[in-house]
PDB file of C-alpha atoms in Angstrom:
ATOM      1  CA  MET A   1     -89.264  37.985-112.783  1.00 74.00           C
ATOM      2  CA  LYS A   2     -91.912  40.297-111.768  1.00 88.00           C
ATOM      3  CA  SER A   3     -91.954  40.762-107.678  1.00 93.00           C
ATOM      4  CA  PHE A   4     -95.398  41.038-105.846  1.00 96.00           C
ATOM      5  CA  ILE A   5     -95.059  44.002-102.893  1.00 97.00           C
ATOM      6  CA  ILE A   6     -96.397  43.945 -99.917  1.00 97.00           C
ATOM      7  CA  SER A   7     -96.967  46.856 -98.666  1.00 97.00           C
ATOM      8  CA  ILE A   8     -96.897  47.862 -94.653  1.00 98.00           C
ATOM      9  CA  ALA A   9     -98.864  51.570 -93.386  1.00 97.00           C
ATOM     10  CA  GLY A  10     -99.277  52.654 -90.687  1.00 95.00           C
ATOM     11  CA  GLY A  11     -98.440  54.911 -87.822  1.00 91.00           C
ATOM     12  CA  SER A  12     -94.674  54.463 -86.159  1.00 89.00           C
ATOM     13  CA  GLY A  13     -96.011  51.870 -82.736  1.00 88.00           C
ATOM     14  CA  SER A  14     -98.029  50.447 -84.899  1.00 93.00           C
ATOM     15  CA  GLY A  15     -95.575  47.402 -85.731  1.00 93.00           C
ATOM     16  CA  LYS A  16     -94.864  47.757 -88.977  1.00 94.00           C
ATOM     17  CA  THR A  17     -91.539  46.613 -89.276  1.00 92.00           C
ATOM     18  CA  THR A  18     -92.375  43.737 -86.471  1.00 94.00           C
ATOM     19  CA  LEU A  19     -95.272  42.883 -88.942  1.00 96.00           C
ATOM     20  CA  ALA A  20     -92.414  42.999 -91.760  1.00 96.00           C
ATOM     21  CA  LEU A  21     -89.946  41.085 -90.565  1.00 96.00           C
ATOM     22  CA  ALA A  22     -92.164  38.055 -89.502  1.00 97.00           C
ATOM     23  CA  LEU A  23     -93.354  37.661 -92.579  1.00 97.00           C
ATOM     24  CA  LYS A  24     -90.021  37.327 -94.413  1.00 96.00           C
ATOM     25  CA  ARG A  25     -88.300  34.674 -91.903  1.00 97.00           C
ATOM     26  CA  SER A  26     -92.240  33.300 -92.644  1.00 96.00           C
ATOM     27  CA  LEU A  27     -91.722  33.485 -95.599  1.00 96.00           C
ATOM     28  CA  GLY A  28     -88.426  32.607 -96.519  1.00 95.00           C
ATOM     29  CA  ARG A  29     -85.783  32.833 -99.104  1.00 95.00           C
ATOM     30  CA  LYS A  30     -88.574  33.911-101.428  1.00 95.00           C
ATOM     31  CA  ALA A  31     -88.721  37.115 -99.742  1.00 96.00           C
ATOM     32  CA  SER A  32     -87.295  40.327 -98.864  1.00 95.00           C
ATOM     33  CA  VAL A  33     -88.055  43.743 -96.637  1.00 94.00           C
ATOM     34  CA  PHE A  34     -87.764  47.102 -98.194  1.00 92.00           C
ATOM     35  CA  SER A  35     -88.260  50.147 -96.530  1.00 92.00           C
ATOM     36  CA  LEU A  36     -89.487  53.591 -96.500  1.00 93.00           C
ATOM     37  CA  ASP A  37     -87.027  55.175 -93.692  1.00 89.00           C
ATOM     38  CA  ASN A  38     -83.997  54.275 -96.378  1.00 89.00           C
ATOM     39  CA  TYR A  39     -86.100  57.559 -98.553  1.00 91.00           C
ATOM     40  CA  GLN A  40     -85.820  60.347 -95.772  1.00 87.00           C
ATOM     41  CA  ARG A  41     -84.704  63.691 -96.894  1.00 83.00           C
ATOM     42  CA  PHE A  42     -81.751  65.040 -93.906  1.00 74.00           C
ATOM     43  CA  GLY A  43     -80.960  68.718 -93.252  1.00 69.00           C
ATOM     44  CA  ARG A  44     -82.412  71.686 -94.441  1.00 68.00           C
ATOM     45  CA  LYS A  45     -85.135  69.915 -97.165  1.00 76.00           C
ATOM     46  CA  LEU A  46     -86.788  68.992 -93.868  1.00 82.00           C
ATOM     47  CA  SER A  47     -90.556  71.157 -92.982  1.00 86.00           C
ATOM     48  CA  VAL A  48     -90.467  72.199 -89.640  1.00 86.00           C
ATOM     49  CA  ILE A  49     -93.016  73.185 -86.990  1.00 88.00           C
ATOM     50  CA  ASP A  50     -92.568  74.960 -83.898  1.00 87.00           C
ATOM     51  CA  GLY A  51     -88.856  75.437 -84.754  1.00 86.00           C
ATOM     52  CA  ILE A  52     -89.544  71.084 -84.320  1.00 85.00           C
ATOM     53  CA  LYS A  53     -87.039  69.097 -88.122  1.00 86.00           C
ATOM     54  CA  ASN A  54     -90.866  67.333 -89.368  1.00 85.00           C
ATOM     55  CA  TRP A  55     -89.619  64.274 -89.887  1.00 85.00           C
ATOM     56  CA  ASP A  56     -93.748  63.233 -90.331  1.00 88.00           C
ATOM     57  CA  HIS A  57     -94.789  65.213 -93.031  1.00 89.00           C
ATOM     58  CA  PRO A  58     -94.899  63.430 -96.921  1.00 93.00           C
ATOM     59  CA  SER A  59     -91.864  66.276 -98.231  1.00 92.00           C
ATOM     60  CA  ALA A  60     -89.535  64.424 -95.359  1.00 90.00           C
ATOM     61  CA  VAL A  61     -89.251  61.448 -98.127  1.00 93.00           C
ATOM     62  CA  ASN A  62     -87.583  61.386-101.756  1.00 93.00           C
ATOM     63  CA  TRP A  63     -90.811  59.430-103.870  1.00 96.00           C
ATOM     64  CA  GLU A  64     -89.355  60.587-107.039  1.00 96.00           C
ATOM     65  CA  LYS A  65     -86.182  58.073-106.185  1.00 95.00           C
ATOM     66  CA  PHE A  66     -88.264  55.608-104.056  1.00 96.00           C
ATOM     67  CA  VAL A  67     -91.596  55.566-106.738  1.00 97.00           C
ATOM     68  CA  ALA A  68     -88.080  54.846-109.668  1.00 97.00           C
ATOM     69  CA  ASP A  69     -86.252  51.663-107.450  1.00 96.00           C
ATOM     70  CA  LEU A  70     -89.956  50.089-106.209  1.00 96.00           C
ATOM     71  CA  LYS A  71     -90.655  50.409-109.779  1.00 96.00           C
ATOM     72  CA  ALA A  72     -86.867  48.619-110.993  1.00 96.00           C
ATOM     73  CA  LEU A  73     -87.624  46.290-108.354  1.00 95.00           C
ATOM     74  CA  LYS A  74     -91.096  45.146-108.695  1.00 94.00           C
ATOM     75  CA  ASN A  75     -89.633  44.964-112.507  1.00 94.00           C
ATOM     76  CA  GLY A  76     -86.630  42.220-111.437  1.00 93.00           C
ATOM     77  CA  LYS A  77     -83.953  44.896-111.534  1.00 95.00           C
ATOM     78  CA  ALA A  78     -81.264  45.177-108.087  1.00 94.00           C
ATOM     79  CA  ILE A  79     -81.538  49.054-107.230  1.00 95.00           C
ATOM     80  CA  THR A  80     -78.305  50.382-105.057  1.00 92.00           C
ATOM     81  CA  THR A  81     -79.891  53.142-101.965  1.00 88.00           C
ATOM     82  CA  THR A  82     -78.584  54.364 -99.049  1.00 82.00           C
ATOM     83  CA  HIS A  83     -78.881  53.248 -95.833  1.00 75.00           C
ATOM     84  CA  ARG A  84     -78.901  54.688 -92.621  1.00 67.00           C
ATOM     85  CA  ASP A  85     -78.921  52.377 -89.947  1.00 64.00           C
ATOM     86  CA  GLN A  86     -81.553  53.548 -86.912  1.00 59.00           C
ATOM     87  CA  ALA A  87     -79.341  54.088 -84.096  1.00 59.00           C
ATOM     88  CA  ASN A  88     -76.784  56.043 -86.112  1.00 57.00           C
ATOM     89  CA  LEU A  89     -78.153  57.851 -88.585  1.00 57.00           C
ATOM     90  CA  LYS A  90     -75.070  59.177 -89.081  1.00 61.00           C
ATOM     91  CA  PHE A  91     -73.625  57.176 -90.890  1.00 63.00           C
ATOM     92  CA  PRO A  92     -75.430  56.103 -93.695  1.00 72.00           C
ATOM     93  CA  ARG A  93     -74.071  53.256 -96.113  1.00 80.00           C
ATOM     94  CA  LYS A  94     -74.941  52.451 -99.942  1.00 87.00           C
ATOM     95  CA  ILE A  95     -76.704  48.583-100.308  1.00 86.00           C
ATOM     96  CA  VAL A  96     -77.510  46.812-102.840  1.00 91.00           C
ATOM     97  CA  PHE A  97     -80.836  45.656-103.047  1.00 90.00           C
ATOM     98  CA  LYS A  98     -82.006  42.244-105.016  1.00 92.00           C
ATOM     99  CA  PRO A  99     -85.479  41.344-106.115  1.00 92.00           C
ATOM    100  CA  ASN A 100     -87.042  38.855-104.547  1.00 95.00           C
ATOM    101  CA  GLN A 101     -90.048  36.655-105.466  1.00 95.00           C
ATOM    102  CA  ILE A 102     -91.471  38.502-102.868  1.00 96.00           C
ATOM    103  CA  ILE A 103     -90.971  42.294-101.793  1.00 96.00           C
ATOM    104  CA  ILE A 104     -93.130  44.020 -98.139  1.00 97.00           C
ATOM    105  CA  THR A 105     -91.878  47.237 -98.323  1.00 96.00           C
ATOM    106  CA  GLU A 106     -92.993  49.376 -95.344  1.00 96.00           C
ATOM    107  CA  GLY A 107     -93.146  52.599 -94.154  1.00 94.00           C
ATOM    108  CA  TYR A 108     -95.880  54.826 -92.588  1.00 93.00           C
ATOM    109  CA  LEU A 109     -96.510  57.383 -94.889  1.00 95.00           C
ATOM    110  CA  LEU A 110     -96.480  54.631 -97.547  1.00 96.00           C
ATOM    111  CA  PHE A 111    -100.113  54.893 -98.818  1.00 97.00           C
ATOM    112  CA  HIS A 112     -99.997  58.327 -99.210  1.00 96.00           C
ATOM    113  CA  PRO A 113     -99.093  59.244-102.794  1.00 95.00           C
ATOM    114  CA  LEU A 114    -101.118  57.994-105.709  1.00 96.00           C
ATOM    115  CA  SER A 115     -98.002  57.260-107.771  1.00 96.00           C
ATOM    116  CA  VAL A 116     -96.447  54.526-104.783  1.00 97.00           C
ATOM    117  CA  ARG A 117    -100.177  52.771-103.964  1.00 97.00           C
ATOM    118  CA  LYS A 118    -100.137  51.645-107.629  1.00 97.00           C
ATOM    119  CA  LEU A 119     -97.078  50.094-107.923  1.00 97.00           C
ATOM    120  CA  LEU A 120     -98.503  48.193-104.380  1.00 97.00           C
ATOM    121  CA  ASP A 121    -100.548  45.082-105.155  1.00 97.00           C
ATOM    122  CA  PHE A 122    -101.800  44.111-101.222  1.00 97.00           C
ATOM    123  CA  LEU A 123    -101.373  46.954 -99.097  1.00 98.00           C
ATOM    124  CA  ILE A 124    -101.757  46.834 -94.828  1.00 98.00           C
ATOM    125  CA  PHE A 125    -102.548  48.499 -93.041  1.00 97.00           C
ATOM    126  CA  THR A 126    -101.233  48.001 -89.412  1.00 97.00           C
ATOM    127  CA  SER A 127    -103.686  50.246 -86.375  1.00 95.00           C
ATOM    128  CA  ALA A 128    -103.572  50.829 -83.200  1.00 92.00           C
ATOM    129  CA  LYS A 129    -104.336  52.821 -80.526  1.00 92.00           C
ATOM    130  CA  GLU A 130    -102.718  56.080 -80.231  1.00 86.00           C
ATOM    131  CA  LYS A 131    -101.785  56.070 -76.324  1.00 87.00           C
ATOM    132  CA  THR A 132    -100.286  52.534 -76.875  1.00 87.00           C
ATOM    133  CA  ARG A 133     -98.408  53.889 -80.716  1.00 88.00           C
ATOM    134  CA  VAL A 134     -96.364  56.276 -78.816  1.00 85.00           C
ATOM    135  CA  SER A 135     -95.149  53.531 -75.626  1.00 83.00           C
ATOM    136  CA  ARG A 136     -94.565  51.562 -78.387  1.00 81.00           C
ATOM    137  CA  ARG A 137     -91.436  53.332 -80.121  1.00 75.00           C
ATOM    138  CA  ARG A 138     -88.749  52.985 -79.009  1.00 58.00           C
ATOM    139  CA  LYS A 139     -86.373  55.615 -81.682  1.00 59.00           C
ATOM    140  CA  PHE A 140     -86.726  59.519 -80.834  1.00 61.00           C
ATOM    141  CA  LYS A 141     -88.692  59.645 -77.761  1.00 67.00           C
ATOM    142  CA  ASN A 142     -88.924  62.722 -77.902  1.00 77.00           C
ATOM    143  CA  ASP A 143     -92.057  63.899 -75.811  1.00 81.00           C
ATOM    144  CA  LYS A 144     -92.122  67.599 -77.824  1.00 84.00           C
ATOM    145  CA  TYR A 145     -91.933  66.155 -80.527  1.00 85.00           C
ATOM    146  CA  THR A 146     -94.809  63.651 -80.321  1.00 85.00           C
ATOM    147  CA  LYS A 147     -97.042  66.263 -79.563  1.00 88.00           C
ATOM    148  CA  LYS A 148     -96.319  68.563 -81.627  1.00 88.00           C
ATOM    149  CA  VAL A 149     -95.029  67.269 -84.947  1.00 86.00           C
ATOM    150  CA  LEU A 150     -95.617  63.517 -84.916  1.00 87.00           C
ATOM    151  CA  LEU A 151     -99.453  62.697 -84.034  1.00 88.00           C
ATOM    152  CA  PRO A 152    -100.656  66.099 -85.612  1.00 88.00           C
ATOM    153  CA  MET A 153     -98.864  64.101 -88.835  1.00 91.00           C
ATOM    154  CA  HIS A 154    -100.371  61.097 -88.677  1.00 92.00           C
ATOM    155  CA  ARG A 155    -103.862  62.601 -88.013  1.00 94.00           C
ATOM    156  CA  LYS A 156    -103.746  63.979 -91.402  1.00 95.00           C
ATOM    157  CA  TYR A 157    -102.081  63.041 -93.128  1.00 95.00           C
ATOM    158  CA  ILE A 158    -101.593  58.756 -92.281  1.00 94.00           C
ATOM    159  CA  GLU A 159    -104.241  57.478 -90.378  1.00 95.00           C
ATOM    160  CA  PRO A 160    -106.352  58.700 -94.153  1.00 96.00           C
ATOM    161  CA  THR A 161    -104.309  56.304 -95.686  1.00 96.00           C
ATOM    162  CA  LYS A 162    -106.448  53.566 -93.792  1.00 97.00           C
ATOM    163  CA  GLN A 163    -108.682  53.462 -96.401  1.00 97.00           C
ATOM    164  CA  TYR A 164    -106.098  52.372 -99.396  1.00 98.00           C
ATOM    165  CA  ALA A 165    -105.779  49.161 -97.015  1.00 97.00           C
ATOM    166  CA  ASP A 166    -107.257  45.338 -98.346  1.00 97.00           C
ATOM    167  CA  VAL A 167    -106.638  44.421 -94.895  1.00 96.00           C
ATOM    168  CA  VAL A 168    -107.076  46.444 -91.682  1.00 97.00           C
ATOM    169  CA  ILE A 169    -104.540  44.542 -89.077  1.00 96.00           C
ATOM    170  CA  ASP A 170    -105.656  46.178 -85.487  1.00 95.00           C
ATOM    171  CA  THR A 171    -101.485  45.070 -83.387  1.00 95.00           C
ATOM    172  CA  GLU A 172    -103.486  45.507 -80.609  1.00 92.00           C
ATOM    173  CA  LYS A 173    -105.649  42.630 -80.370  1.00 94.00           C
ATOM    174  CA  LEU A 174    -103.833  40.370 -82.042  1.00 93.00           C
ATOM    175  CA  SER A 175    -100.318  38.623 -82.232  1.00 94.00           C
ATOM    176  CA  LEU A 176     -97.670  38.886 -84.451  1.00 94.00           C
ATOM    177  CA  THR A 177     -98.414  35.292 -85.425  1.00 95.00           C
ATOM    178  CA  GLU A 178    -101.806  35.940 -85.791  1.00 96.00           C
ATOM    179  CA  CYS A 179    -101.477  38.961 -87.425  1.00 95.00           C
ATOM    180  CA  VAL A 180     -98.836  36.750 -90.266  1.00 95.00           C
ATOM    181  CA  ASN A 181    -100.713  34.188 -90.470  1.00 94.00           C
ATOM    182  CA  LEU A 182    -104.032  36.098 -90.891  1.00 94.00           C
ATOM    183  CA  VAL A 183    -101.606  37.713 -93.643  1.00 95.00           C
ATOM    184  CA  ARG A 184    -100.508  34.577 -95.710  1.00 95.00           C
ATOM    185  CA  LYS A 185    -104.012  33.290 -95.116  1.00 93.00           C
ATOM    186  CA  ARG A 186    -105.779  36.291 -97.193  1.00 93.00           C
ATOM    187  CA  LEU A 187    -103.009  35.923-100.384  1.00 91.00           C
ATOM    188  CA  LYS A 188    -102.415  31.826-100.160  1.00 87.00           C
ATOM    189  CA  ILE A 189     -98.915  32.263 -99.942  1.00 84.00           C
TER     190      ILE A 189
END
């Protein structure tokens, strides 16, 4: 079984995870959600800006492992990955992720590398104004990080990838139900 990959990228707080989970609920058992967050690098491997670890630079992601795992899933093979609960990043656990008819993958930098984009079948970019995105962030609220790292990295590495999207969804203008219906209508699923 080859999996169809629906991908959702966009800035922190733009609604990527919310849309991915809503699509999964709408599609039922034939869909699974696969997060780029599970491929974050930790510790000394991160670059630093003004003494702050930069979690939002492309080098903060283990792209090699992500690409290998996404290729395996797309080709019907299960993978083992590390899952870090966002509430407590210090306690990672191994999970087995099985392929499915539809895999919804989401992540802030998902469209950045060409090697990833080549594996994606339908690309969605979730868009919201900067003020809205910042106010929606539930985890890692830190004004210094937001100003020095998050927003500059968004402008440099995330916003430019909007051009690769098959559809751009303004999550401020559409309800979650409207977003899901838009995707399903575009994909005829």
